[in-house]
mmCIF file of C-alpha atoms in Angstrom:
data_model
loop_
_atom_site.group_PDB
_atom_site.id
_atom_site.type_symbol
_atom_site.label_atom_id
_atom_site.label_comp_id
_atom_site.label_asym_id
_atom_site.label_seq_id
_atom_site.Cartn_x
_atom_site.Cartn_y
_atom_site.Cartn_z
ATOM 1 C CA UNK A 1 -53.594 -208.686 -133.114
ATOM 2 C CA UNK A 2 -55.886 -206.209 -134.784
ATOM 3 C CA UNK A 3 -53.467 -204.607 -137.254
ATOM 4 C CA UNK A 4 -53.995 -201.358 -139.138
ATOM 5 C CA UNK A 5 -52.118 -201.420 -142.458
ATOM 6 C CA UNK A 6 -51.559 -198.449 -144.739
ATOM 7 C CA UNK A 7 -50.739 -199.264 -148.359
ATOM 8 C CA UNK A 8 -52.604 -202.525 -147.796
ATOM 9 C CA UNK A 9 -53.720 -202.928 -151.418
ATOM 10 C CA UNK A 10 -50.365 -201.977 -152.953
ATOM 11 C CA UNK A 11 -47.562 -204.195 -154.192
ATOM 12 C CA UNK A 12 -46.004 -205.141 -150.849
ATOM 13 C CA UNK A 13 -49.271 -204.729 -148.973
ATOM 14 C CA UNK A 14 -50.971 -207.287 -151.196
ATOM 15 C CA UNK A 15 -48.522 -209.849 -149.800
ATOM 16 C CA UNK A 16 -48.428 -208.531 -146.228
ATOM 17 C CA UNK A 17 -52.214 -208.735 -145.752
ATOM 18 C CA UNK A 18 -52.529 -212.478 -146.504
ATOM 19 C CA UNK A 19 -49.332 -213.122 -144.514
ATOM 20 C CA UNK A 20 -50.945 -211.490 -141.481
ATOM 21 C CA UNK A 21 -54.297 -213.180 -141.967
ATOM 22 C CA UNK A 22 -52.740 -216.619 -142.341
ATOM 23 C CA UNK A 23 -50.945 -216.055 -139.016
ATOM 24 C CA UNK A 24 -54.270 -215.388 -137.275
ATOM 25 C CA UNK A 25 -54.184 -211.594 -137.155
ATOM 26 C CA UNK A 26 -57.137 -209.351 -137.946
ATOM 27 C CA UNK A 27 -56.368 -206.751 -140.627
ATOM 28 C CA UNK A 28 -57.857 -203.317 -141.203
ATOM 29 C CA UNK A 29 -56.536 -201.882 -144.441
ATOM 30 C CA UNK A 30 -56.492 -198.263 -145.555
ATOM 31 C CA UNK A 31 -58.157 -197.797 -148.946
ATOM 32 C CA UNK A 32 -58.495 -194.557 -150.870
ATOM 33 C CA UNK A 33 -60.582 -195.957 -153.745
ATOM 34 C CA UNK A 34 -63.450 -198.357 -154.342
ATOM 35 C CA UNK A 35 -61.123 -200.644 -156.274
ATOM 36 C CA UNK A 36 -58.681 -200.835 -153.363
ATOM 37 C CA UNK A 37 -61.525 -201.414 -150.912
ATOM 38 C CA UNK A 38 -62.884 -204.251 -153.038
ATOM 39 C CA UNK A 39 -59.436 -205.834 -153.274
ATOM 40 C CA UNK A 40 -58.999 -205.758 -149.502
ATOM 41 C CA UNK A 41 -62.464 -207.145 -148.836
ATOM 42 C CA UNK A 42 -61.826 -209.995 -151.262
ATOM 43 C CA UNK A 43 -58.610 -210.811 -149.394
ATOM 44 C CA UNK A 44 -60.500 -211.072 -146.110
ATOM 45 C CA UNK A 45 -59.464 -207.743 -144.570
ATOM 46 C CA UNK A 46 -61.636 -205.006 -143.112
ATOM 47 C CA UNK A 47 -61.591 -201.672 -144.897
ATOM 48 C CA UNK A 48 -61.051 -198.164 -143.643
ATOM 49 C CA UNK A 49 -61.506 -195.495 -146.300
ATOM 50 C CA UNK A 50 -59.077 -192.594 -146.332
ATOM 51 C CA UNK A 51 -55.657 -191.457 -147.512
ATOM 52 C CA UNK A 52 -52.320 -190.249 -146.175
ATOM 53 C CA UNK A 53 -53.529 -186.667 -145.785
ATOM 54 C CA UNK A 54 -56.407 -187.666 -143.495
ATOM 55 C CA UNK A 55 -54.239 -187.480 -140.374
ATOM 56 C CA UNK A 56 -57.181 -187.475 -137.957
ATOM 57 C CA UNK A 57 -58.520 -190.649 -139.561
ATOM 58 C CA UNK A 58 -55.091 -192.270 -139.385
ATOM 59 C CA UNK A 59 -54.754 -191.378 -135.717
ATOM 60 C CA UNK A 60 -58.155 -192.884 -134.963
ATOM 61 C CA UNK A 61 -57.416 -196.105 -136.850
ATOM 62 C CA UNK A 62 -54.053 -196.489 -135.104
ATOM 63 C CA UNK A 63 -55.584 -195.885 -131.679
ATOM 64 C CA UNK A 64 -58.168 -198.614 -132.311
ATOM 65 C CA UNK A 65 -55.540 -201.157 -133.424
ATOM 66 C CA UNK A 66 -53.169 -203.406 -131.488
ATOM 67 C CA UNK A 67 -50.410 -202.616 -133.958
ATOM 68 C CA UNK A 68 -49.696 -200.629 -137.127
ATOM 69 C CA UNK A 69 -47.776 -201.430 -140.304
ATOM 70 C CA UNK A 70 -47.130 -198.332 -142.404
ATOM 71 C CA UNK A 71 -46.449 -199.244 -146.039
ATOM 72 C CA UNK A 72 -48.108 -196.416 -147.958
ATOM 73 C CA UNK A 73 -46.077 -193.676 -149.643
ATOM 74 C CA UNK A 74 -46.911 -190.805 -151.968
ATOM 75 C CA UNK A 75 -45.641 -192.550 -155.093
ATOM 76 C CA UNK A 76 -47.390 -190.065 -157.381
ATOM 77 C CA UNK A 77 -45.272 -187.222 -156.015
ATOM 78 C CA UNK A 78 -42.124 -189.370 -156.063
ATOM 79 C CA UNK A 79 -42.503 -190.486 -159.672
ATOM 80 C CA UNK A 80 -43.197 -186.877 -160.658
ATOM 81 C CA UNK A 81 -39.825 -186.012 -159.147
ATOM 82 C CA UNK A 82 -41.340 -184.137 -156.179
ATOM 83 C CA UNK A 83 -39.353 -186.016 -153.565
ATOM 84 C CA UNK A 84 -39.736 -183.239 -150.968
ATOM 85 C CA UNK A 85 -43.540 -183.476 -150.912
ATOM 86 C CA UNK A 86 -43.456 -187.275 -150.784
ATOM 87 C CA UNK A 87 -41.023 -187.232 -147.879
ATOM 88 C CA UNK A 88 -42.914 -184.511 -145.981
ATOM 89 C CA UNK A 89 -46.197 -186.418 -146.293
ATOM 90 C CA UNK A 90 -44.578 -189.569 -144.940
ATOM 91 C CA UNK A 91 -43.050 -187.730 -141.992
ATOM 92 C CA UNK A 92 -46.419 -186.185 -141.099
ATOM 93 C CA UNK A 93 -48.068 -189.613 -141.077
ATOM 94 C CA UNK A 94 -45.325 -191.097 -138.907
ATOM 95 C CA UNK A 95 -45.678 -188.258 -136.408
ATOM 96 C CA UNK A 96 -49.455 -188.715 -136.323
ATOM 97 C CA UNK A 97 -49.017 -192.369 -135.423
ATOM 98 C CA UNK A 98 -46.480 -191.458 -132.772
ATOM 99 C CA UNK A 99 -48.928 -189.073 -131.103
ATOM 100 C CA UNK A 100 -51.552 -191.743 -130.433
ATOM 101 C CA UNK A 101 -49.300 -194.746 -129.824
ATOM 102 C CA UNK A 102 -46.930 -193.094 -127.331
ATOM 103 C CA UNK A 103 -46.874 -194.948 -124.034
ATOM 104 C CA UNK A 104 -48.936 -197.897 -125.277
ATOM 105 C CA UNK A 105 -46.121 -200.376 -125.965
ATOM 106 C CA UNK A 106 -47.868 -201.247 -129.235
ATOM 107 C CA UNK A 107 -45.820 -202.189 -132.315
ATOM 108 C CA UNK A 108 -45.423 -199.694 -135.138
ATOM 109 C CA UNK A 109 -43.592 -200.991 -138.203
ATOM 110 C CA UNK A 110 -42.518 -198.352 -140.686
ATOM 111 C CA UNK A 111 -40.888 -198.465 -144.103
ATOM 112 C CA UNK A 112 -37.678 -196.957 -145.415
ATOM 113 C CA UNK A 113 -35.103 -198.017 -147.995
ATOM 114 C CA UNK A 114 -31.579 -199.370 -148.097
ATOM 115 C CA UNK A 115 -30.922 -196.675 -150.673
ATOM 116 C CA UNK A 116 -31.239 -194.071 -147.956
ATOM 117 C CA UNK A 117 -27.753 -194.974 -146.673
ATOM 118 C CA UNK A 118 -26.103 -195.184 -150.116
ATOM 119 C CA UNK A 119 -24.851 -191.618 -149.724
ATOM 120 C CA UNK A 120 -22.554 -192.775 -146.925
ATOM 121 C CA UNK A 121 -20.251 -194.054 -149.688
ATOM 122 C CA UNK A 122 -19.418 -197.256 -147.841
ATOM 123 C CA UNK A 123 -16.739 -199.622 -149.172
ATOM 124 C CA UNK A 124 -18.753 -202.586 -147.867
ATOM 125 C CA UNK A 125 -22.322 -203.794 -147.744
ATOM 126 C CA UNK A 126 -24.511 -201.477 -145.678
ATOM 127 C CA UNK A 127 -25.761 -202.914 -142.388
ATOM 128 C CA UNK A 128 -28.708 -202.160 -140.154
ATOM 129 C CA UNK A 129 -26.416 -200.084 -137.931
ATOM 130 C CA UNK A 130 -25.559 -197.618 -140.721
ATOM 131 C CA UNK A 131 -27.556 -194.435 -140.251
ATOM 132 C CA UNK A 132 -27.814 -191.083 -141.992
ATOM 133 C CA UNK A 133 -28.493 -188.014 -139.818
ATOM 134 C CA UNK A 134 -31.341 -186.727 -141.980
ATOM 135 C CA UNK A 135 -32.778 -186.238 -145.448
ATOM 136 C CA UNK A 136 -35.408 -187.623 -147.802
ATOM 137 C CA UNK A 137 -37.245 -190.519 -146.060
ATOM 138 C CA UNK A 138 -34.413 -190.643 -143.495
ATOM 139 C CA UNK A 139 -36.183 -188.099 -141.282
ATOM 140 C CA UNK A 140 -39.220 -190.380 -141.025
ATOM 141 C CA UNK A 141 -37.013 -193.420 -140.357
ATOM 142 C CA UNK A 142 -35.128 -191.649 -137.572
ATOM 143 C CA UNK A 143 -38.374 -190.345 -136.086
ATOM 144 C CA UNK A 144 -39.771 -193.878 -135.971
ATOM 145 C CA UNK A 145 -36.689 -195.291 -134.311
ATOM 146 C CA UNK A 146 -36.864 -192.470 -131.770
ATOM 147 C CA UNK A 147 -40.353 -193.629 -130.775
ATOM 148 C CA UNK A 148 -38.691 -196.486 -128.887
ATOM 149 C CA UNK A 149 -37.976 -193.924 -126.179
ATOM 150 C CA UNK A 150 -41.638 -192.917 -126.057
ATOM 151 C CA UNK A 151 -43.133 -196.283 -125.176
ATOM 152 C CA UNK A 152 -43.728 -197.573 -128.712
ATOM 153 C CA UNK A 153 -42.279 -200.861 -129.987
ATOM 154 C CA UNK A 154 -41.184 -199.217 -133.182
ATOM 155 C CA UNK A 155 -39.181 -200.752 -136.004
ATOM 156 C CA UNK A 156 -38.347 -199.849 -139.574
ATOM 157 C CA UNK A 157 -38.062 -202.229 -142.519
ATOM 158 C CA UNK A 158 -35.596 -200.943 -145.095
ATOM 159 C CA UNK A 159 -36.678 -202.225 -148.493
ATOM 160 C CA UNK A 160 -34.149 -202.524 -151.331
ATOM 161 C CA UNK A 161 -34.745 -200.700 -154.628
ATOM 162 C CA UNK A 162 -36.016 -203.924 -156.178
ATOM 163 C CA UNK A 163 -38.808 -205.748 -154.386
ATOM 164 C CA UNK A 164 -39.671 -208.278 -157.044
ATOM 165 C CA UNK A 165 -42.316 -210.891 -157.848
ATOM 166 C CA UNK A 166 -45.332 -211.395 -160.074
ATOM 167 C CA UNK A 167 -47.132 -208.959 -157.746
ATOM 168 C CA UNK A 168 -44.805 -206.142 -158.818
ATOM 169 C CA UNK A 169 -46.629 -204.064 -161.442
ATOM 170 C CA UNK A 170 -45.360 -200.530 -160.797
ATOM 171 C CA UNK A 171 -42.030 -200.879 -158.975
ATOM 172 C CA UNK A 172 -38.546 -200.061 -160.181
ATOM 173 C CA UNK A 173 -38.217 -203.202 -162.341
ATOM 174 C CA UNK A 174 -41.375 -202.458 -164.396
ATOM 175 C CA UNK A 175 -40.139 -198.866 -164.759
ATOM 176 C CA UNK A 176 -36.790 -200.077 -166.124
ATOM 177 C CA UNK A 177 -38.565 -202.430 -168.525
ATOM 178 C CA UNK A 178 -40.868 -199.653 -169.735
ATOM 179 C CA UNK A 179 -37.871 -197.347 -170.226
ATOM 180 C CA UNK A 180 -36.090 -200.001 -172.300
ATOM 181 C CA UNK A 181 -39.153 -200.574 -174.474
ATOM 182 C CA UNK A 182 -39.555 -196.843 -175.049
ATOM 183 C CA UNK A 183 -35.880 -196.250 -175.859
ATOM 184 C CA UNK A 184 -35.335 -199.410 -177.883
ATOM 185 C CA UNK A 185 -32.387 -200.324 -175.671
ATOM 186 C CA UNK A 186 -31.841 -201.494 -172.117
ATOM 187 C CA UNK A 187 -29.560 -199.142 -170.275
ATOM 188 C CA UNK A 188 -27.161 -198.762 -167.414
ATOM 189 C CA UNK A 189 -24.890 -195.886 -166.415
ATOM 190 C CA UNK A 190 -21.101 -195.912 -166.603
ATOM 191 C CA UNK A 191 -19.753 -199.455 -166.541
ATOM 192 C CA UNK A 192 -22.837 -200.722 -164.697
ATOM 193 C CA UNK A 193 -20.922 -202.350 -161.840
ATOM 194 C CA UNK A 194 -22.898 -200.427 -159.202
ATOM 195 C CA UNK A 195 -24.984 -202.856 -157.168
ATOM 196 C CA UNK A 196 -28.649 -202.954 -156.215
ATOM 197 C CA UNK A 197 -29.850 -205.230 -153.420
ATOM 198 C CA UNK A 198 -33.143 -207.042 -153.931
ATOM 199 C CA UNK A 199 -35.776 -209.112 -152.150
ATOM 200 C CA UNK A 200 -38.740 -211.212 -153.206
ATOM 201 C CA UNK A 201 -42.094 -209.688 -152.219
ATOM 202 C CA UNK A 202 -43.145 -212.762 -150.244
ATOM 203 C CA UNK A 203 -39.924 -212.753 -148.232
ATOM 204 C CA UNK A 204 -40.433 -209.052 -147.467
ATOM 205 C CA UNK A 205 -44.020 -209.715 -146.367
ATOM 206 C CA UNK A 206 -42.871 -212.340 -143.902
ATOM 207 C CA UNK A 207 -40.350 -209.915 -142.446
ATOM 208 C CA UNK A 208 -43.058 -207.310 -141.849
ATOM 209 C CA UNK A 209 -45.100 -209.892 -139.932
ATOM 210 C CA UNK A 210 -42.125 -210.907 -137.832
ATOM 211 C CA UNK A 211 -41.322 -207.262 -137.116
ATOM 212 C CA UNK A 212 -44.888 -206.691 -135.951
ATOM 213 C CA UNK A 213 -44.816 -209.751 -133.729
ATOM 214 C CA UNK A 214 -41.411 -209.580 -132.124
ATOM 215 C CA UNK A 215 -38.978 -206.906 -133.310
ATOM 216 C CA UNK A 216 -37.379 -205.128 -130.338
ATOM 217 C CA UNK A 217 -38.173 -201.433 -129.969
ATOM 218 C CA UNK A 218 -35.878 -199.275 -132.067
ATOM 219 C CA UNK A 219 -34.941 -201.975 -134.605
ATOM 220 C CA UNK A 220 -33.754 -201.180 -138.099
ATOM 221 C CA UNK A 221 -34.315 -204.222 -140.318
ATOM 222 C CA UNK A 222 -33.008 -205.052 -143.802
ATOM 223 C CA UNK A 223 -35.379 -206.899 -146.122
ATOM 224 C CA UNK A 224 -32.524 -208.084 -148.332
ATOM 225 C CA UNK A 225 -32.212 -211.367 -150.213
ATOM 226 C CA UNK A 226 -29.617 -210.475 -152.889
ATOM 227 C CA UNK A 227 -26.937 -208.320 -151.240
ATOM 228 C CA UNK A 228 -26.040 -206.587 -154.480
ATOM 229 C CA UNK A 229 -26.817 -207.392 -158.124
ATOM 230 C CA UNK A 230 -24.683 -205.389 -160.598
ATOM 231 C CA UNK A 231 -26.982 -202.978 -162.410
ATOM 232 C CA UNK A 232 -25.536 -204.042 -165.742
ATOM 233 C CA UNK A 233 -26.706 -207.621 -165.123
ATOM 234 C CA UNK A 234 -30.225 -206.349 -164.454
ATOM 235 C CA UNK A 235 -30.117 -204.338 -167.681
ATOM 236 C CA UNK A 236 -28.755 -207.328 -169.626
ATOM 237 C CA UNK A 237 -31.548 -209.577 -168.372
ATOM 238 C CA UNK A 238 -34.130 -206.995 -169.423
ATOM 239 C CA UNK A 239 -32.503 -206.536 -172.834
ATOM 240 C CA UNK A 240 -32.306 -210.295 -173.393
ATOM 241 C CA UNK A 241 -35.983 -210.839 -172.646
ATOM 242 C CA UNK A 242 -37.076 -207.873 -174.757
ATOM 243 C CA UNK A 243 -34.734 -208.708 -177.625
ATOM 244 C CA UNK A 244 -33.077 -205.304 -177.294
ATOM 245 C CA UNK A 245 -29.426 -204.254 -177.105
ATOM 246 C CA UNK A 246 -27.957 -203.410 -173.722
ATOM 247 C CA UNK A 247 -25.931 -200.201 -173.694
ATOM 248 C CA UNK A 248 -24.287 -197.723 -171.371
ATOM 249 C CA UNK A 249 -26.367 -194.551 -171.296
ATOM 250 C CA UNK A 250 -24.385 -191.278 -171.348
ATOM 251 C CA UNK A 251 -24.791 -189.364 -168.087
ATOM 252 C CA UNK A 252 -26.356 -186.405 -169.878
ATOM 253 C CA UNK A 253 -29.105 -188.717 -171.198
ATOM 254 C CA UNK A 254 -29.812 -190.411 -167.865
ATOM 255 C CA UNK A 255 -32.949 -188.449 -167.022
ATOM 256 C CA UNK A 256 -34.333 -188.818 -170.545
ATOM 257 C CA UNK A 257 -33.837 -192.592 -170.424
ATOM 258 C CA UNK A 258 -34.607 -193.464 -166.790
ATOM 259 C CA UNK A 259 -36.996 -190.665 -165.815
ATOM 260 C CA UNK A 260 -37.279 -190.250 -162.036
ATOM 261 C CA UNK A 261 -35.105 -193.362 -161.624
ATOM 262 C CA UNK A 262 -32.100 -191.448 -162.959
ATOM 263 C CA UNK A 263 -31.507 -190.458 -159.328
ATOM 264 C CA UNK A 264 -31.109 -194.122 -158.396
ATOM 265 C CA UNK A 265 -29.695 -195.768 -161.527
ATOM 266 C CA UNK A 266 -26.061 -195.085 -160.634
ATOM 267 C CA UNK A 267 -26.514 -195.853 -156.940
ATOM 268 C CA UNK A 268 -24.143 -198.418 -155.460
ATOM 269 C CA UNK A 269 -26.123 -199.879 -152.583
ATOM 270 C CA UNK A 270 -24.950 -203.345 -151.597
ATOM 271 C CA UNK A 271 -26.680 -204.197 -148.318
ATOM 272 C CA UNK A 272 -26.545 -207.032 -145.812
ATOM 273 C CA UNK A 273 -29.438 -208.553 -143.859
ATOM 274 C CA UNK A 274 -27.250 -210.732 -141.633
ATOM 275 C CA UNK A 275 -28.291 -209.019 -138.412
ATOM 276 C CA UNK A 276 -31.980 -209.024 -139.364
ATOM 277 C CA UNK A 277 -31.841 -212.730 -140.162
ATOM 278 C CA UNK A 278 -30.266 -213.440 -136.780
ATOM 279 C CA UNK A 279 -32.553 -211.127 -134.805
ATOM 280 C CA UNK A 280 -35.882 -212.380 -136.157
ATOM 281 C CA UNK A 281 -34.930 -215.830 -137.460
ATOM 282 C CA UNK A 282 -35.870 -214.647 -140.941
ATOM 283 C CA UNK A 283 -34.397 -216.322 -144.013
ATOM 284 C CA UNK A 284 -35.121 -215.319 -147.625
ATOM 285 C CA UNK A 285 -36.570 -218.416 -149.315
ATOM 286 C CA UNK A 286 -37.844 -217.263 -152.698
ATOM 287 C CA UNK A 287 -35.959 -216.760 -156.009
ATOM 288 C CA UNK A 288 -33.446 -213.961 -156.369
ATOM 289 C CA UNK A 289 -33.886 -211.037 -158.746
ATOM 290 C CA UNK A 290 -32.127 -212.457 -161.823
ATOM 291 C CA UNK A 291 -33.937 -215.797 -161.493
ATOM 292 C CA UNK A 292 -37.231 -213.941 -161.142
ATOM 293 C CA UNK A 293 -36.507 -211.912 -164.268
ATOM 294 C CA UNK A 294 -35.738 -215.126 -166.136
ATOM 295 C CA UNK A 295 -39.100 -216.552 -165.015
ATOM 296 C CA UNK A 296 -40.612 -214.260 -167.645
ATOM 297 C CA UNK A 297 -43.654 -212.838 -165.856
ATOM 298 C CA UNK A 298 -42.263 -209.298 -165.955
ATOM 299 C CA UNK A 299 -42.322 -209.352 -169.754
ATOM 300 C CA UNK A 300 -45.892 -210.508 -170.305
ATOM 301 C CA UNK A 301 -47.939 -207.741 -171.893
ATOM 302 C CA UNK A 302 -51.661 -207.209 -171.694
#
């Protein structure tokens, strides 16, 4: 297939592009800078210049492709705490893709997060069938799933809060490490027993390819390797590698310590990928989060 990929030069995209190319697909990657364009060209992908606000350009690129993988997100707005703008931008992009792909039967793979269903307050691991009616990023997820009724083979990959590997330079794990370095302590909230699911970047990349190739229309998919790692264990691993104490952070200091991640640091979000593994014959094969932290690459400076 000729596949248009947004976020192609980002963390997950930098694994998805070679995964697609190695499977024989042709990749056209969205790039908003010369550096991103050069990175994509070096990987063997074609380049389309633009950004998430160029909706006409996105429509054109999607119409010319045999399938679309939408990975990009307005991370600048999100990390600044402007979640509404980030979510609205994503929803506009999803709707633009829906306009040109309707009735074509082409695959459109979108991105959401397991954290989006944490507010359900489940007493078990979240599954692919758990759905929120609306909200931040959920609106875009639900819109994508609804495209199945408009002649689009749409699917959504829910990523866990921690997508980890040596490719991860700006994700939640690097943010936690930077916060610990700045504060002189590695922190968690409360007793730290709340759980975060996790997946290795390369396992997630393979799932995106499989979703593109064969996910049934209207599929919600969980890119989950570790169902739920206690947040305190993540903090302890970070503290151990940095030589810093690990401490419970008072709730009133959460935002000062974690920054925009304060919203997520207390989230209990155990999630299962059992159905996804069965549906697409996908099995996580790479190291789990704690093993990847112990590999040391996250703590190399310079």
